[in-house]
């Protein structure tokens, strides 16, 4: 089990304008790429994922554009956002009102064109994916200082700039596309035949089905495997059969019941990457008539949940029982001890709250398609007398209802969320807690915490921000406004042809569920 | 494709005739089908009394994937083993009979109801009504059932009743075509013409003369549809839009447990699979028997 | 005859019109695609931008008119997910679906028709019961379960066939069997009842009376006449297999149209779903048209009654 503790000290460090400058020494040694690696992907492919300019903000496209494209800085290994890539160094001004990047020498796109500061400027200005408006509204101008140096100047201090800019599964204005080619073919054709500066160039694409890539010999780091093929295989059992037969070398997303079987396959290594956090929400608990209005009832729910059993059954124990509902791999996330299970105490709290025989709630709605997790919670809550039923929703409908707010969840309800947002704790708060947040809408709304969050947003003082962030998170957890359940493991498997001592060799990047950096993966002949 | 000219329109209604028919029917009755269907219906109705455990929650003390009792690690308290949630497979199968029978029978009823009504309307009223109905029937074949499933789930929330409506909405077209064809020829028959000349209203003609004569066909079609509907329920569950869990529908059990097929927990798919096989077998045998009785021509339906 | 054909073509157009309207409405009522395409933390501005980009901010009648206007010109719109014209995507997948559909149809005919003939000729014999057994298995085994069992046996245990994807003939075998299996059962049923009907008819009895050998009677006369409805059904089934073999294509990761549709629906890729459904409608309407015309040529009475 990987257990990485990394505290986020980043902003302080960035403010004093530090950046990695040393090029890894092994990049000088020439490596001839060889062999073929086949990756079985767990859904269909969307061509739009091959264009960072339209990043949808989900933790999905980074699997693809980390192969084809490259950013100025990025998350890689245990680095959260500031791993130098196309930029060999960068610095954020002490007043956080500008950021300056120096391009690496001699990098080119797959078509041979050099990566220039003009391409950087174009990519930033033309970016229209997730959080594009945040960058647009805060940027005053882009200065091309010289042919290797570019400076982004902001209207006011932009403390989250680097963390947003460098996290591939949040936004991608810092991922450089070739201006000339992009304009020449247009955004749609670019998605069919993307050209980037990443370690792999596109050979062929069957939209939705298969992506064939080949090592790019102009990449500034050694690329070890010649051919990288990604195939979309929606059915999990089929993916496991492919692994068993040697048709695939890396297989994503193995469901719980198949984990024991895969772990016994000869030469196969399981890669349980820690992923989204599952937590309970009580829509409309602010209404005094709602039983969850009483803090003791919410605490009773928390005490009734058997988190370890959940982790054991759903992810063969490979997930993690954590205390915070916000993943610890984001900025300012706080550590929180694991919540205990205590059925007796839960019953007592219910008695004190006036529910000696428990009570009934209408529905618990889990994130599709993790229905069995909802079923387990129902069974566990039953032991303390809280009885309710499972409501299943198709994925699209679920998100539609979330955005609909309170009116879509009338009566006494629970929602079991499963969320992964990279970058900063504040993105979690904004989306799932704040009043009017994109997913929380009007269902949660805790005024004093929202007020603190406003102060956090306005503050340009890093120490104060950190303090507020921690206070807010404590406030949520102490009051059981949300009840954390466990952290899901996105369980992948590595076949015998891949060279790896341990799974972390293939999945070293802690902020993603995917196997990048791709260029480091080696296959046996 | 077929002619109906020689069919007896209404059977003789004498007491002795009825008795003779009953005896004959009893002798030819498909015993296997009746026993199977009877058993399943019994299970469905008395599930609470027969099933050892609650089908929707884990059995206390059970772990997940306990094998059937005759295998190593199995226990006699859960003779068919437990599933991914630690629930009793046998209890789920017993309760599943209820869900699957309701879905199969009601789905068929909805399909048959819509199809027969539209078929009669098209065939008897004719003209542009007929045209519109038949064009819709043609168009329907191209509409995928999953789109409907998500559409209904979005409109009224997922439920077993949605699945019934969806399956009804998918399978009505066959009834409409066949019944319409039959009504077209019935309309030309003397007894219908006479009733019309005698001044009977359209509704009355349909009720008294048309409907009784197409019921046999509809019944035979229905016996063939039940199995198809139950399989379709399984397919919808596979696509993630079937009967919502934790209800124990056989199709859902089969779909949910499909990864375990690869992992060696065969009992989780084989038992519901056998149940589906049995119910399809029973309805087919029953259908064949009905067909001999109600549709001597054995037409291509 | 010309008048008949013209009328049938007009009907077909009406059918397609009804189909386009229905799918347009139904798919739009399944929810907002923008929510599925945006990230967990998207702001309202993000969502509006995406909506505008795809013209989803326009009213439904306006969107429908635009859709129909394009459809008439042979364009089915641009897929949200793939950013390609839907027709291009469709035709890229079509060859794969044709291969699968043809192979599955061949299997369903090769299994269903001989078994159906044998069981009709030897009614209630051991053969008949065996055939009924096959038919029963075909009807009662869900395709996804059969597909996984095939993968388990032939790919994982025996290692004879590749698990999934498209490539050479070995990739086609299992999906075609899994798909054709179900339809073989209906072929069998239809062949059997069709043969029984023909065998019971006056002219076959006459032929037998004339002393023609049974093989000739069955082979030449009965089979030929019984074949028409069987081939008709096979044609319609094939269109369904080509356009909507969703389950088999998902299990075997077969790059066909069924999977395109499946992913389109769950992603709320409206233009894609509309396009695939319309194309399927075209094919169904087309094959119905051919069947009607051929029937009318064979039997002139049909022209008058329908």
PDB file of C-alpha atoms in Angstrom, chain C residues 17 20-21 24-25 28 55 58-73 75-77 274:
ATOM      1  CA  UNK C  17     -40.318  12.060 -40.439  1.00  0.00           C
ATOM      2  CA  UNK C  20     -36.824  12.013 -36.585  1.00  0.00           C
ATOM      3  CA  UNK C  21     -39.324  13.934 -34.499  1.00  0.00           C
ATOM      4  CA  UNK C  24     -35.268  14.400 -31.370  1.00  0.00           C
ATOM      5  CA  UNK C  25     -37.728  14.895 -28.531  1.00  0.00           C
ATOM      6  CA  UNK C  28     -33.561  15.811 -25.432  1.00  0.00           C
ATOM      7  CA  UNK C  55     -26.196  25.620 -30.104  1.00  0.00           C
ATOM      8  CA  UNK C  58     -31.551  27.722 -28.893  1.00  0.00           C
ATOM      9  CA  UNK C  59     -35.184  26.695 -28.576  1.00  0.00           C
ATOM     10  CA  UNK C  60     -36.141  23.151 -29.510  1.00  0.00           C
ATOM     11  CA  UNK C  61     -38.128  24.050 -32.639  1.00  0.00           C
ATOM     12  CA  UNK C  62     -35.164  26.053 -33.924  1.00  0.00           C
ATOM     13  CA  UNK C  63     -32.813  23.164 -33.161  1.00  0.00           C
ATOM     14  CA  UNK C  64     -35.154  20.717 -34.857  1.00  0.00           C
ATOM     15  CA  UNK C  65     -35.442  22.824 -37.972  1.00  0.00           C
ATOM     16  CA  UNK C  66     -31.671  23.121 -38.162  1.00  0.00           C
ATOM     17  CA  UNK C  67     -31.347  19.386 -37.700  1.00  0.00           C
ATOM     18  CA  UNK C  68     -33.884  18.614 -40.432  1.00  0.00           C
ATOM     19  CA  UNK C  69     -32.417  21.185 -42.771  1.00  0.00           C
ATOM     20  CA  UNK C  70     -29.036  19.504 -42.463  1.00  0.00           C
ATOM     21  CA  UNK C  71     -30.519  16.020 -42.662  1.00  0.00           C
ATOM     22  CA  UNK C  72     -32.177  16.827 -45.967  1.00  0.00           C
ATOM     23  CA  UNK C  73     -28.803  17.888 -47.296  1.00  0.00           C
ATOM     24  CA  UNK C  75     -25.620  16.005 -43.056  1.00  0.00           C
ATOM     25  CA  UNK C  76     -26.468  14.611 -39.661  1.00  0.00           C
ATOM     26  CA  UNK C  77     -24.679  17.197 -37.598  1.00  0.00           C
ATOM     27  CA  UNK C 274     -30.193  11.178 -33.731  1.00  0.00           C
TER      28      UNK C 274
END
